Each structure stands twice: as C-alpha cells, then as structure tokens.
Amino acid sequence: MVVRDLANIQGFSQQCISDEPFEISDAYTGDLLSDVMGNAPSDSVLITIQAHKNTVAVASLAQIRALVICNNRSIPPDMLQAAKEEEIAIFTTEDTQFEASCKIASALGRFDAGQN
Amino acid sequence: MQEIPINTYTSPNVILELIYRLKVKDVMTTDLVTATKETKLRQIQYIMREKQVTGLPIVVGKRLIGIVSMDDIIQALDKGYIEETAQEHMTRNLIVLEDDMPISFAISYFDRFSYHRFPVLNRHKELVGMITSRDITSTLLVEINREIEELEKRTCTSSLSQEMSGEIHTYSIMKNDFENAGYASTEIKKRLKSAQIAPHIIRRAAIASYELEMNLVVHSDGGELIAEYSPQTLQITAKDSGPGIPDIEAAMTAGWSTASEWIRSLGFGAGMGLPNVKSVADDFTIESGRNGTTVVCTIELHPNHEEE
C-alpha cells in the first residue's frame, strides 16, 4: 500500500502528507528513538507516542515514510513543519499503539507478523 | 538448431541471467478465459471477440484437453459447423510449456512452432496460464529497463563519489540543543544521496551519524561531528571536550544508559546509541578520558564493488 492508504484507516486523522506516492511495506512500533533508528525497516510506518520534532528527524534518516501518533497526542507546529519539509506523513489517532498497530497489520495484510 | 536469437556464450551476463532467471510463470497470463468441451463454437467465437483473445483452452476442471484457435473458428464458419461443440473440432495435439521452465525455452518454442500462444501447465499437469510472445516482450522490456537502470546508476555512482572525495564537513554540536539535533546527520544523508550512494548504505551512515550526534547533545558538554569523504568510505568522527565515559564497556552494552528521566521522556537514552553505531559501522573505535571522548567510525560506500 502507499502512504495515502493510511488515511482510510478508521480513526486516523491526516495532519500532513507528501505528494509522493511512497510505498509502505512494513511497520514498526516504538517510542525509544534509537531503538526505532536501529530496528525500524525502511519504507515503513512508525506507530509511536513521541510527538516531537526529533521523531521526524529519525523517520527521515531511517526512511520511515509515515508516523502514526497515538493516544490523541497533539502535534507541535515545529514537528508539523519539519514533517512537511522531509516529506513524512503524520496521522493522529485516539487509538493506543496496540490498537493502531493491529489496524495497520490488517491494512498491510501482515497477519503473519511475528510468525517467522 | 538456433534456439534463441542471441549467442548464449558471448552475450552480456545481465541478459543471459535474465532469460534463465525469468520463468514462464513470471511472464504468463494467469487470468484465464476457458471453455468446456460442450461449449458451442459460436459461443467461443463470441468469447474471443469479447475478451480479445485468439485462442481458447478447453478444459475439464483444471485439466487441459484441447484448444480452439481463431483458425478453427474460420474453418468452422467456412465449412458450416459453427453451431457444433468444441470437443468435435478442437485441436487435441497440443504443445505445452511448464511453468518452471526458463523463458529462453519459451522463446525457442515460438521460433520452432508456428503457434501464437502456448498453454502452461504446472507439475500436477493442471492448466495454470497462457503465454504469448507479447507477454514475453513486455516482461523482458520491463526487466531489461530495470537492469540497465541499475548498471547506469552504478557507473554514475562511482564518478559521483569521486567528486565527493576529499570533502570534509565539520558540525558544531551544543549540549542539550534538541532544537537543532539531527541537522548534521541530515546534511550527511543529503550529501550521500546526491552522490547516489545505495539507500541501504545511506541508512547505515544516517544511523551512525544520528546516534553520535545525539550522544553529543545528550551526554557531552558539546563537541564536533566531522564527516570525511573518500572515494570508498565515509569516516564520521564525534569529538567532545568532556566529561568522558567512566565505563566504556558498559556504554557499549545494549540497554545501558545514564540518561535522565527528561531525556528518556523525549525518546532518547535507550542505551542503544553506541551499540547501534558499532553494528552499522565497518570500522569503529572509541577512546575516552576526562578531557573528552572521541569516536571514529567508517562506512564503506561501495561494499558490493569489492566483491565483484
């Protein structure tokens, strides 16, 4: 799927998005940015509660294409600005990271996650 | 016998690999239009027109028993038996391909026999697809395009990284400056990207530089991040003026951290920084004393070239 498809997931609200139809093939859930940096796959979506500018920097460096910020946390303006510059999409949701991860696993068709 | 129209000994490897790597199943159409043996030829004529195909496999379940071609339909119209069923007039003497055969095989079949399409069977002898020369042409075109793109990129990369060679960039990093944290790593990443270094190498360089940059922000009294480019390597040096790491072995252990609660609430201080740097670097050294810490890590920019 592409980044834009995340907007169709129930309860996800799009805050910004790039015009580029970046492919999303995997996902990673985590709040520790250096864990994310070291382990998140490229072309992925990051599910996190870290709503600040540094998350965008990590995403950009690790080639994460989209962020899903959970627990209804709000996006500071400098984070939004950075995301637009780095062409990283941001979605917010009231879901917990677990709930958001389940929805994304389903959207990616990754029912096999954790089985290999 | 001339099997395929290129020399299989002297042709470029990339082309030879392609025609042996690609299998019939990668090329064939799996969206099949079939008819049963009871189907009337008239009906088959309509299906052919509607689906724009020139031959229809006749099946019993998944078993192929014949083909009705456009030529069979013309014969039927000419001789007046268009209202009769497929089984009475279909071609039963069939030449088939197997889905695991390389496409070089399929190409030679089109040369050897005058048919425009071949049914494809799997190893259980079930009909799984049809292949036309058009299927082969378009898949080959896409694959050749991809291979050439890769080749061009590789040639061009070497010259671009020559150009980058000798550049040294120094970035000053301030203590607790989270506002600008990530700037140096982003600049390094952009430089590598414009030199068209492979994405997985850029990612490794980005991880190393970001972790080192964040270490300077979080733990040091301030310092410098230095990026030095050579044709084959990027060397990143993180240098600070204190306070030093009391226990380097502990600092290199995943999960060990001295970060404060505040730093942790920002998502840093997971104790993964230096271990992350070490795992992505091709070479890694660390020295620390009361007057400061110096980490030097090297990343090979073209590791595949060496293997070749």
mmCIF file with all atom_site columns, C-alpha atoms in Angstrom, chain B residues 72-272:
data_model
loop_
_atom_site.group_PDB
_atom_site.id
_atom_site.type_symbol
_atom_site.label_atom_id
_atom_site.label_alt_id
_atom_site.label_comp_id
_atom_site.label_asym_id
_atom_site.label_entity_id
_atom_site.label_seq_id
_atom_site.pdbx_PDB_ins_code
_atom_site.Cartn_x
_atom_site.Cartn_y
_atom_site.Cartn_z
_atom_site.occupancy
_atom_site.B_iso_or_equiv
_atom_site.pdbx_formal_charge
_atom_site.auth_seq_id
_atom_site.auth_comp_id
_atom_site.auth_asym_id
_atom_site.auth_atom_id
_atom_site.pdbx_PDB_model_num
ATOM 1   C CA . ASP B 1 72  ? -10.502 -23.343 -36.073 1.00 0.00 ? 72  ASP B CA 1
ATOM 2   C CA . ILE B 1 73  ? -13.324 -20.778 -35.932 1.00 0.00 ? 73  ILE B CA 1
ATOM 3   C CA . ILE B 1 74  ? -12.646 -19.579 -39.501 1.00 0.00 ? 74  ILE B CA 1
ATOM 4   C CA . GLN B 1 75  ? -12.716 -23.201 -40.656 1.00 0.00 ? 75  GLN B CA 1
ATOM 5   C CA . ALA B 1 76  ? -15.996 -23.748 -38.801 1.00 0.00 ? 76  ALA B CA 1
ATOM 6   C CA . LEU B 1 77  ? -17.588 -20.699 -40.432 1.00 0.00 ? 77  LEU B CA 1
ATOM 7   C CA . ASP B 1 78  ? -16.279 -21.714 -43.830 1.00 0.00 ? 78  ASP B CA 1
ATOM 8   C CA . LYS B 1 79  ? -17.440 -25.321 -43.584 1.00 0.00 ? 79  LYS B CA 1
ATOM 9   C CA . GLY B 1 80  ? -20.690 -24.561 -41.762 1.00 0.00 ? 80  GLY B CA 1
ATOM 10  C CA . TYR B 1 81  ? -20.255 -26.334 -38.415 1.00 0.00 ? 81  TYR B CA 1
ATOM 11  C CA . ILE B 1 82  ? -20.063 -23.251 -36.184 1.00 0.00 ? 82  ILE B CA 1
ATOM 12  C CA . GLU B 1 83  ? -23.075 -24.478 -34.158 1.00 0.00 ? 83  GLU B CA 1
ATOM 13  C CA . GLU B 1 84  ? -21.291 -27.685 -33.166 1.00 0.00 ? 84  GLU B CA 1
ATOM 14  C CA . THR B 1 85  ? -19.383 -28.196 -29.893 1.00 0.00 ? 85  THR B CA 1
ATOM 15  C CA . ALA B 1 86  ? -15.725 -27.637 -29.073 1.00 0.00 ? 86  ALA B CA 1
ATOM 16  C CA . GLN B 1 87  ? -14.886 -31.290 -28.481 1.00 0.00 ? 87  GLN B CA 1
ATOM 17  C CA . GLU B 1 88  ? -15.741 -32.205 -32.068 1.00 0.00 ? 88  GLU B CA 1
ATOM 18  C CA . HIS B 1 89  ? -13.327 -29.777 -33.697 1.00 0.00 ? 89  HIS B CA 1
ATOM 19  C CA . MET B 1 90  ? -10.759 -28.563 -31.188 1.00 0.00 ? 90  MET B CA 1
ATOM 20  C CA . THR B 1 91  ? -7.039  -29.124 -31.694 1.00 0.00 ? 91  THR B CA 1
ATOM 21  C CA . ARG B 1 92  ? -6.077  -32.019 -29.434 1.00 0.00 ? 92  ARG B CA 1
ATOM 22  C CA . ASN B 1 93  ? -2.469  -32.359 -30.421 1.00 0.00 ? 93  ASN B CA 1
ATOM 23  C CA . LEU B 1 94  ? -1.072  -29.768 -28.067 1.00 0.00 ? 94  LEU B CA 1
ATOM 24  C CA . ILE B 1 95  ? 2.350   -28.326 -27.440 1.00 0.00 ? 95  ILE B CA 1
ATOM 25  C CA . VAL B 1 96  ? 2.515   -27.127 -23.828 1.00 0.00 ? 96  VAL B CA 1
ATOM 26  C CA . LEU B 1 97  ? 5.076   -25.380 -21.628 1.00 0.00 ? 97  LEU B CA 1
ATOM 27  C CA . GLU B 1 98  ? 5.715   -25.974 -17.956 1.00 0.00 ? 98  GLU B CA 1
ATOM 28  C CA . ASP B 1 99  ? 5.554   -23.073 -15.538 1.00 0.00 ? 99  ASP B CA 1
ATOM 29  C CA . ASP B 1 100 ? 9.042   -23.738 -14.130 1.00 0.00 ? 100 ASP B CA 1
ATOM 30  C CA . MET B 1 101 ? 10.793  -23.570 -17.492 1.00 0.00 ? 101 MET B CA 1
ATOM 31  C CA . PRO B 1 102 ? 13.042  -20.559 -18.115 1.00 0.00 ? 102 PRO B CA 1
ATOM 32  C CA . ILE B 1 103 ? 11.687  -18.120 -20.693 1.00 0.00 ? 103 ILE B CA 1
ATOM 33  C CA . SER B 1 104 ? 14.600  -18.901 -23.014 1.00 0.00 ? 104 SER B CA 1
ATOM 34  C CA . PHE B 1 105 ? 12.742  -22.171 -23.500 1.00 0.00 ? 105 PHE B CA 1
ATOM 35  C CA . ALA B 1 106 ? 9.510   -20.394 -24.350 1.00 0.00 ? 106 ALA B CA 1
ATOM 36  C CA . ILE B 1 107 ? 11.310  -18.116 -26.819 1.00 0.00 ? 107 ILE B CA 1
ATOM 37  C CA . SER B 1 108 ? 12.700  -21.121 -28.650 1.00 0.00 ? 108 SER B CA 1
ATOM 38  C CA . TYR B 1 109 ? 9.227   -22.692 -28.767 1.00 0.00 ? 109 TYR B CA 1
ATOM 39  C CA . PHE B 1 110 ? 7.829   -19.657 -30.528 1.00 0.00 ? 110 PHE B CA 1
ATOM 40  C CA . ASP B 1 111 ? 10.674  -19.978 -33.040 1.00 0.00 ? 111 ASP B CA 1
ATOM 41  C CA . ARG B 1 112 ? 10.190  -23.685 -33.565 1.00 0.00 ? 112 ARG B CA 1
ATOM 42  C CA . PHE B 1 113 ? 6.413   -23.904 -33.782 1.00 0.00 ? 113 PHE B CA 1
ATOM 43  C CA . SER B 1 114 ? 4.070   -21.629 -35.636 1.00 0.00 ? 114 SER B CA 1
ATOM 44  C CA . TYR B 1 115 ? 1.618   -21.185 -32.726 1.00 0.00 ? 115 TYR B CA 1
ATOM 45  C CA . HIS B 1 116 ? 0.919   -17.751 -31.301 1.00 0.00 ? 116 HIS B CA 1
ATOM 46  C CA . ARG B 1 117 ? 0.261   -18.979 -27.789 1.00 0.00 ? 117 ARG B CA 1
ATOM 47  C CA . PHE B 1 118 ? 1.114   -21.924 -25.595 1.00 0.00 ? 118 PHE B CA 1
ATOM 48  C CA . PRO B 1 119 ? -0.848  -23.289 -22.649 1.00 0.00 ? 119 PRO B CA 1
ATOM 49  C CA . VAL B 1 120 ? 1.197   -23.526 -19.448 1.00 0.00 ? 120 VAL B CA 1
ATOM 50  C CA . LEU B 1 121 ? 0.836   -26.481 -17.066 1.00 0.00 ? 121 LEU B CA 1
ATOM 51  C CA . ASN B 1 122 ? 2.188   -26.856 -13.522 1.00 0.00 ? 122 ASN B CA 1
ATOM 52  C CA . ARG B 1 123 ? 3.864   -30.028 -12.316 1.00 0.00 ? 123 ARG B CA 1
ATOM 53  C CA . HIS B 1 124 ? 0.489   -31.554 -11.468 1.00 0.00 ? 124 HIS B CA 1
ATOM 54  C CA . LYS B 1 125 ? -0.396  -31.161 -15.155 1.00 0.00 ? 125 LYS B CA 1
ATOM 55  C CA . GLU B 1 126 ? -3.026  -28.558 -14.332 1.00 0.00 ? 126 GLU B CA 1
ATOM 56  C CA . LEU B 1 127 ? -3.607  -25.598 -16.635 1.00 0.00 ? 127 LEU B CA 1
ATOM 57  C CA . VAL B 1 128 ? -2.259  -22.507 -14.836 1.00 0.00 ? 128 VAL B CA 1
ATOM 58  C CA . GLY B 1 129 ? -1.725  -19.954 -17.591 1.00 0.00 ? 129 GLY B CA 1
ATOM 59  C CA . MET B 1 130 ? -1.272  -18.974 -21.207 1.00 0.00 ? 130 MET B CA 1
ATOM 60  C CA . ILE B 1 131 ? 1.798   -17.388 -22.712 1.00 0.00 ? 131 ILE B CA 1
ATOM 61  C CA . THR B 1 132 ? 2.066   -15.256 -25.862 1.00 0.00 ? 132 THR B CA 1
ATOM 62  C CA . SER B 1 133 ? 5.116   -13.652 -27.421 1.00 0.00 ? 133 SER B CA 1
ATOM 63  C CA . ARG B 1 134 ? 3.646   -10.329 -26.358 1.00 0.00 ? 134 ARG B CA 1
ATOM 64  C CA . ASP B 1 135 ? 3.788   -11.426 -22.684 1.00 0.00 ? 135 ASP B CA 1
ATOM 65  C CA . ILE B 1 136 ? 7.481   -12.200 -23.145 1.00 0.00 ? 136 ILE B CA 1
ATOM 66  C CA . THR B 1 137 ? 8.246   -8.943  -24.946 1.00 0.00 ? 137 THR B CA 1
ATOM 67  C CA . SER B 1 138 ? 6.683   -6.724  -22.329 1.00 0.00 ? 138 SER B CA 1
ATOM 68  C CA . THR B 1 139 ? 8.162   -8.540  -19.318 1.00 0.00 ? 139 THR B CA 1
ATOM 69  C CA . LEU B 1 140 ? 11.608  -8.573  -20.931 1.00 0.00 ? 140 LEU B CA 1
ATOM 70  C CA . LEU B 1 141 ? 11.350  -4.871  -21.678 1.00 0.00 ? 141 LEU B CA 1
ATOM 71  C CA . VAL B 1 142 ? 10.496  -4.063  -18.051 1.00 0.00 ? 142 VAL B CA 1
ATOM 72  C CA . GLU B 1 143 ? 13.289  -6.299  -16.730 1.00 0.00 ? 143 GLU B CA 1
ATOM 73  C CA . ILE B 1 144 ? 15.926  -5.028  -19.162 1.00 0.00 ? 144 ILE B CA 1
ATOM 74  C CA . ASN B 1 145 ? 14.949  -1.491  -18.263 1.00 0.00 ? 145 ASN B CA 1
ATOM 75  C CA . ARG B 1 146 ? 15.426  -2.263  -14.582 1.00 0.00 ? 146 ARG B CA 1
ATOM 76  C CA . GLU B 1 147 ? 18.807  -3.928  -15.129 1.00 0.00 ? 147 GLU B CA 1
ATOM 77  C CA . ILE B 1 148 ? 20.150  -1.106  -17.306 1.00 0.00 ? 148 ILE B CA 1
ATOM 78  C CA . GLU B 1 149 ? 18.958  1.470   -14.799 1.00 0.00 ? 149 GLU B CA 1
ATOM 79  C CA . GLU B 1 150 ? 20.896  -0.389  -12.108 1.00 0.00 ? 150 GLU B CA 1
ATOM 80  C CA . LEU B 1 151 ? 24.005  -0.505  -14.304 1.00 0.00 ? 151 LEU B CA 1
ATOM 81  C CA . GLU B 1 152 ? 23.803  3.173   -15.187 1.00 0.00 ? 152 GLU B CA 1
ATOM 82  C CA . LYS B 1 153 ? 23.333  4.066   -11.554 1.00 0.00 ? 153 LYS B CA 1
ATOM 83  C CA . ARG B 1 154 ? 26.392  2.049   -10.593 1.00 0.00 ? 154 ARG B CA 1
ATOM 84  C CA . THR B 1 155 ? 28.638  3.618   -13.226 1.00 0.00 ? 155 THR B CA 1
ATOM 85  C CA . CYS B 1 156 ? 27.433  7.058   -12.359 1.00 0.00 ? 156 CYS B CA 1
ATOM 86  C CA . THR B 1 157 ? 27.777  6.438   -8.604  1.00 0.00 ? 157 THR B CA 1
ATOM 87  C CA . SER B 1 158 ? 31.490  5.757   -8.863  1.00 0.00 ? 158 SER B CA 1
ATOM 88  C CA . SER B 1 159 ? 32.119  9.047   -10.634 1.00 0.00 ? 159 SER B CA 1
ATOM 89  C CA . LEU B 1 160 ? 29.891  10.984  -8.241  1.00 0.00 ? 160 LEU B CA 1
ATOM 90  C CA . SER B 1 161 ? 31.636  9.625   -5.185  1.00 0.00 ? 161 SER B CA 1
ATOM 91  C CA . GLN B 1 162 ? 34.974  10.527  -6.790  1.00 0.00 ? 162 GLN B CA 1
ATOM 92  C CA . GLU B 1 163 ? 33.662  14.057  -6.929  1.00 0.00 ? 163 GLU B CA 1
ATOM 93  C CA . MET B 1 164 ? 32.682  13.978  -3.262  1.00 0.00 ? 164 MET B CA 1
ATOM 94  C CA . SER B 1 165 ? 36.106  12.660  -2.315  1.00 0.00 ? 165 SER B CA 1
ATOM 95  C CA . GLY B 1 166 ? 38.253  14.883  -0.168  1.00 0.00 ? 166 GLY B CA 1
ATOM 96  C CA . GLU B 1 167 ? 35.334  16.852  1.240   1.00 0.00 ? 167 GLU B CA 1
ATOM 97  C CA . ILE B 1 168 ? 35.410  17.396  4.984   1.00 0.00 ? 168 ILE B CA 1
ATOM 98  C CA . HIS B 1 169 ? 32.448  18.878  6.826   1.00 0.00 ? 169 HIS B CA 1
ATOM 99  C CA . THR B 1 170 ? 32.573  19.856  10.474  1.00 0.00 ? 170 THR B CA 1
ATOM 100 C CA . TYR B 1 171 ? 29.427  20.465  12.504  1.00 0.00 ? 171 TYR B CA 1
ATOM 101 C CA . SER B 1 172 ? 29.430  22.018  15.973  1.00 0.00 ? 172 SER B CA 1
ATOM 102 C CA . ILE B 1 173 ? 27.029  20.357  18.357  1.00 0.00 ? 173 ILE B CA 1
ATOM 103 C CA . MET B 1 174 ? 25.796  22.121  21.515  1.00 0.00 ? 174 MET B CA 1
ATOM 104 C CA . LYS B 1 175 ? 24.846  20.444  24.742  1.00 0.00 ? 175 LYS B CA 1
ATOM 105 C CA . ASN B 1 176 ? 21.089  19.885  25.167  1.00 0.00 ? 176 ASN B CA 1
ATOM 106 C CA . ASP B 1 177 ? 20.333  21.586  21.839  1.00 0.00 ? 177 ASP B CA 1
ATOM 107 C CA . PHE B 1 178 ? 17.394  19.377  20.918  1.00 0.00 ? 178 PHE B CA 1
ATOM 108 C CA . GLU B 1 179 ? 16.069  22.114  18.652  1.00 0.00 ? 179 GLU B CA 1
ATOM 109 C CA . ASN B 1 180 ? 18.819  21.545  16.055  1.00 0.00 ? 180 ASN B CA 1
ATOM 110 C CA . ALA B 1 181 ? 19.539  17.915  16.860  1.00 0.00 ? 181 ALA B CA 1
ATOM 111 C CA . GLY B 1 182 ? 19.664  15.861  13.712  1.00 0.00 ? 182 GLY B CA 1
ATOM 112 C CA . TYR B 1 183 ? 20.848  18.711  11.480  1.00 0.00 ? 183 TYR B CA 1
ATOM 113 C CA . ALA B 1 184 ? 24.361  17.309  10.937  1.00 0.00 ? 184 ALA B CA 1
ATOM 114 C CA . SER B 1 185 ? 23.091  13.788  10.195  1.00 0.00 ? 185 SER B CA 1
ATOM 115 C CA . THR B 1 186 ? 20.502  15.129  7.793   1.00 0.00 ? 186 THR B CA 1
ATOM 116 C CA . GLU B 1 187 ? 23.215  17.082  5.951   1.00 0.00 ? 187 GLU B CA 1
ATOM 117 C CA . ILE B 1 188 ? 25.400  13.982  5.729   1.00 0.00 ? 188 ILE B CA 1
ATOM 118 C CA . LYS B 1 189 ? 22.476  11.965  4.451   1.00 0.00 ? 189 LYS B CA 1
ATOM 119 C CA . LYS B 1 190 ? 21.687  14.594  1.796   1.00 0.00 ? 190 LYS B CA 1
ATOM 120 C CA . ARG B 1 191 ? 25.310  14.646  0.642   1.00 0.00 ? 191 ARG B CA 1
ATOM 121 C CA . LEU B 1 192 ? 25.354  10.861  0.202   1.00 0.00 ? 192 LEU B CA 1
ATOM 122 C CA . LYS B 1 193 ? 22.001  10.929  -1.516  1.00 0.00 ? 193 LYS B CA 1
ATOM 123 C CA . SER B 1 194 ? 23.158  13.487  -4.061  1.00 0.00 ? 194 SER B CA 1
ATOM 124 C CA . ALA B 1 195 ? 26.181  11.247  -4.724  1.00 0.00 ? 195 ALA B CA 1
ATOM 125 C CA . GLN B 1 196 ? 23.629  8.482   -5.414  1.00 0.00 ? 196 GLN B CA 1
ATOM 126 C CA . ILE B 1 197 ? 25.030  6.107   -2.828  1.00 0.00 ? 197 ILE B CA 1
ATOM 127 C CA . ALA B 1 198 ? 22.872  2.979   -2.391  1.00 0.00 ? 198 ALA B CA 1
ATOM 128 C CA . PRO B 1 199 ? 19.928  3.565   0.021   1.00 0.00 ? 199 PRO B CA 1
ATOM 129 C CA . HIS B 1 200 ? 20.927  0.826   2.476   1.00 0.00 ? 200 HIS B CA 1
ATOM 130 C CA . ILE B 1 201 ? 24.400  2.374   2.818   1.00 0.00 ? 201 ILE B CA 1
ATOM 131 C CA . ILE B 1 202 ? 22.903  5.842   3.347   1.00 0.00 ? 202 ILE B CA 1
ATOM 132 C CA . ARG B 1 203 ? 20.712  4.357   6.042   1.00 0.00 ? 203 ARG B CA 1
ATOM 133 C CA . ARG B 1 204 ? 23.736  2.949   7.851   1.00 0.00 ? 204 ARG B CA 1
ATOM 134 C CA . ALA B 1 205 ? 25.564  6.267   7.607   1.00 0.00 ? 205 ALA B CA 1
ATOM 135 C CA . ALA B 1 206 ? 22.436  8.039   8.845   1.00 0.00 ? 206 ALA B CA 1
ATOM 136 C CA . ILE B 1 207 ? 22.079  5.748   11.852  1.00 0.00 ? 207 ILE B CA 1
ATOM 137 C CA . ALA B 1 208 ? 25.734  6.164   12.822  1.00 0.00 ? 208 ALA B CA 1
ATOM 138 C CA . SER B 1 209 ? 25.805  9.931   12.414  1.00 0.00 ? 209 SER B CA 1
ATOM 139 C CA . TYR B 1 210 ? 22.480  10.478  14.162  1.00 0.00 ? 210 TYR B CA 1
ATOM 140 C CA . GLU B 1 211 ? 23.386  8.368   17.180  1.00 0.00 ? 211 GLU B CA 1
ATOM 141 C CA . LEU B 1 212 ? 26.754  10.092  17.510  1.00 0.00 ? 212 LEU B CA 1
ATOM 142 C CA . GLU B 1 213 ? 25.126  13.487  17.094  1.00 0.00 ? 213 GLU B CA 1
ATOM 143 C CA . MET B 1 214 ? 22.526  12.702  19.753  1.00 0.00 ? 214 MET B CA 1
ATOM 144 C CA . ASN B 1 215 ? 25.225  11.427  22.088  1.00 0.00 ? 215 ASN B CA 1
ATOM 145 C CA . LEU B 1 216 ? 26.933  14.798  21.827  1.00 0.00 ? 216 LEU B CA 1
ATOM 146 C CA . VAL B 1 217 ? 23.636  16.598  22.501  1.00 0.00 ? 217 VAL B CA 1
ATOM 147 C CA . VAL B 1 218 ? 22.564  14.380  25.396  1.00 0.00 ? 218 VAL B CA 1
ATOM 148 C CA . HIS B 1 219 ? 25.773  13.398  27.144  1.00 0.00 ? 219 HIS B CA 1
ATOM 149 C CA . SER B 1 220 ? 28.659  15.731  26.279  1.00 0.00 ? 220 SER B CA 1
ATOM 150 C CA . ASP B 1 221 ? 29.497  19.290  27.196  1.00 0.00 ? 221 ASP B CA 1
ATOM 151 C CA . GLY B 1 222 ? 29.352  19.995  23.476  1.00 0.00 ? 222 GLY B CA 1
ATOM 152 C CA . GLY B 1 223 ? 31.563  18.899  20.618  1.00 0.00 ? 223 GLY B CA 1
ATOM 153 C CA . GLU B 1 224 ? 32.010  18.362  16.926  1.00 0.00 ? 224 GLU B CA 1
ATOM 154 C CA . LEU B 1 225 ? 30.810  15.901  14.347  1.00 0.00 ? 225 LEU B CA 1
ATOM 155 C CA . ILE B 1 226 ? 33.216  15.589  11.411  1.00 0.00 ? 226 ILE B CA 1
ATOM 156 C CA . ALA B 1 227 ? 32.333  13.854  8.145   1.00 0.00 ? 227 ALA B CA 1
ATOM 157 C CA . GLU B 1 228 ? 35.209  12.981  5.803   1.00 0.00 ? 228 GLU B CA 1
ATOM 158 C CA . TYR B 1 229 ? 34.509  11.591  2.367   1.00 0.00 ? 229 TYR B CA 1
ATOM 159 C CA . SER B 1 230 ? 36.855  9.440   0.310   1.00 0.00 ? 230 SER B CA 1
ATOM 160 C CA . PRO B 1 231 ? 36.005  7.557   -2.906  1.00 0.00 ? 231 PRO B CA 1
ATOM 161 C CA . GLN B 1 232 ? 35.342  4.355   -0.984  1.00 0.00 ? 232 GLN B CA 1
ATOM 162 C CA . THR B 1 233 ? 34.463  5.435   2.545   1.00 0.00 ? 233 THR B CA 1
ATOM 163 C CA . LEU B 1 234 ? 32.744  7.913   4.791   1.00 0.00 ? 234 LEU B CA 1
ATOM 164 C CA . GLN B 1 235 ? 34.514  8.475   8.087   1.00 0.00 ? 235 GLN B CA 1
ATOM 165 C CA . ILE B 1 236 ? 32.485  10.048  10.872  1.00 0.00 ? 236 ILE B CA 1
ATOM 166 C CA . THR B 1 237 ? 34.297  11.387  13.916  1.00 0.00 ? 237 THR B CA 1
ATOM 167 C CA . ALA B 1 238 ? 32.492  12.560  17.046  1.00 0.00 ? 238 ALA B CA 1
ATOM 168 C CA . LYS B 1 239 ? 34.743  14.536  19.359  1.00 0.00 ? 239 LYS B CA 1
ATOM 169 C CA . ASP B 1 240 ? 33.784  16.240  22.603  1.00 0.00 ? 240 ASP B CA 1
ATOM 170 C CA . SER B 1 241 ? 35.529  18.047  25.421  1.00 0.00 ? 241 SER B CA 1
ATOM 171 C CA . GLY B 1 242 ? 34.088  16.089  28.306  1.00 0.00 ? 242 GLY B CA 1
ATOM 172 C CA . PRO B 1 243 ? 33.027  14.781  30.690  1.00 0.00 ? 243 PRO B CA 1
ATOM 173 C CA . GLY B 1 244 ? 34.209  11.386  29.406  1.00 0.00 ? 244 GLY B CA 1
ATOM 174 C CA . ILE B 1 245 ? 32.686  7.923   29.695  1.00 0.00 ? 245 ILE B CA 1
ATOM 175 C CA . PRO B 1 246 ? 33.616  6.263   33.020  1.00 0.00 ? 246 PRO B CA 1
ATOM 176 C CA . ASP B 1 247 ? 32.950  2.731   31.817  1.00 0.00 ? 247 ASP B CA 1
ATOM 177 C CA . ILE B 1 248 ? 33.264  2.229   28.059  1.00 0.00 ? 248 ILE B CA 1
ATOM 178 C CA . GLU B 1 249 ? 32.437  -1.454  28.232  1.00 0.00 ? 249 GLU B CA 1
ATOM 179 C CA . ALA B 1 250 ? 29.123  -0.667  29.945  1.00 0.00 ? 250 ALA B CA 1
ATOM 180 C CA . ALA B 1 251 ? 28.397  2.118   27.440  1.00 0.00 ? 251 ALA B CA 1
ATOM 181 C CA . MET B 1 252 ? 28.832  -0.381  24.614  1.00 0.00 ? 252 MET B CA 1
ATOM 182 C CA . THR B 1 253 ? 26.268  -2.718  26.205  1.00 0.00 ? 253 THR B CA 1
ATOM 183 C CA . ALA B 1 254 ? 22.809  -2.510  24.652  1.00 0.00 ? 254 ALA B CA 1
ATOM 184 C CA . GLY B 1 255 ? 20.310  -1.086  27.123  1.00 0.00 ? 255 GLY B CA 1
ATOM 185 C CA . TRP B 1 256 ? 22.842  0.503   29.490  1.00 0.00 ? 256 TRP B CA 1
ATOM 186 C CA . SER B 1 257 ? 22.126  4.208   29.901  1.00 0.00 ? 257 SER B CA 1
ATOM 187 C CA . THR B 1 258 ? 22.920  7.167   32.119  1.00 0.00 ? 258 THR B CA 1
ATOM 188 C CA . ALA B 1 259 ? 20.269  9.422   30.599  1.00 0.00 ? 259 ALA B CA 1
ATOM 189 C CA . SER B 1 260 ? 17.928  11.432  32.830  1.00 0.00 ? 260 SER B CA 1
ATOM 190 C CA . GLU B 1 261 ? 14.168  10.945  33.018  1.00 0.00 ? 261 GLU B CA 1
ATOM 191 C CA . TRP B 1 262 ? 13.648  14.088  30.962  1.00 0.00 ? 262 TRP B CA 1
ATOM 192 C CA . ILE B 1 263 ? 15.890  12.829  28.165  1.00 0.00 ? 263 ILE B CA 1
ATOM 193 C CA . ARG B 1 264 ? 14.136  9.460   28.278  1.00 0.00 ? 264 ARG B CA 1
ATOM 194 C CA . SER B 1 265 ? 10.718  11.109  28.025  1.00 0.00 ? 265 SER B CA 1
ATOM 195 C CA . LEU B 1 266 ? 11.891  12.544  24.698  1.00 0.00 ? 266 LEU B CA 1
ATOM 196 C CA . GLY B 1 267 ? 12.570  9.036   23.473  1.00 0.00 ? 267 GLY B CA 1
ATOM 197 C CA . PHE B 1 268 ? 16.329  9.115   23.900  1.00 0.00 ? 268 PHE B CA 1
ATOM 198 C CA . GLY B 1 269 ? 18.578  7.368   26.368  1.00 0.00 ? 269 GLY B CA 1
ATOM 199 C CA . ALA B 1 270 ? 17.505  3.836   25.486  1.00 0.00 ? 270 ALA B CA 1
ATOM 200 C CA . GLY B 1 271 ? 21.099  2.711   25.841  1.00 0.00 ? 271 GLY B CA 1
ATOM 201 C CA . MET B 1 272 ? 21.208  1.704   22.188  1.00 0.00 ? 272 MET B CA 1
#
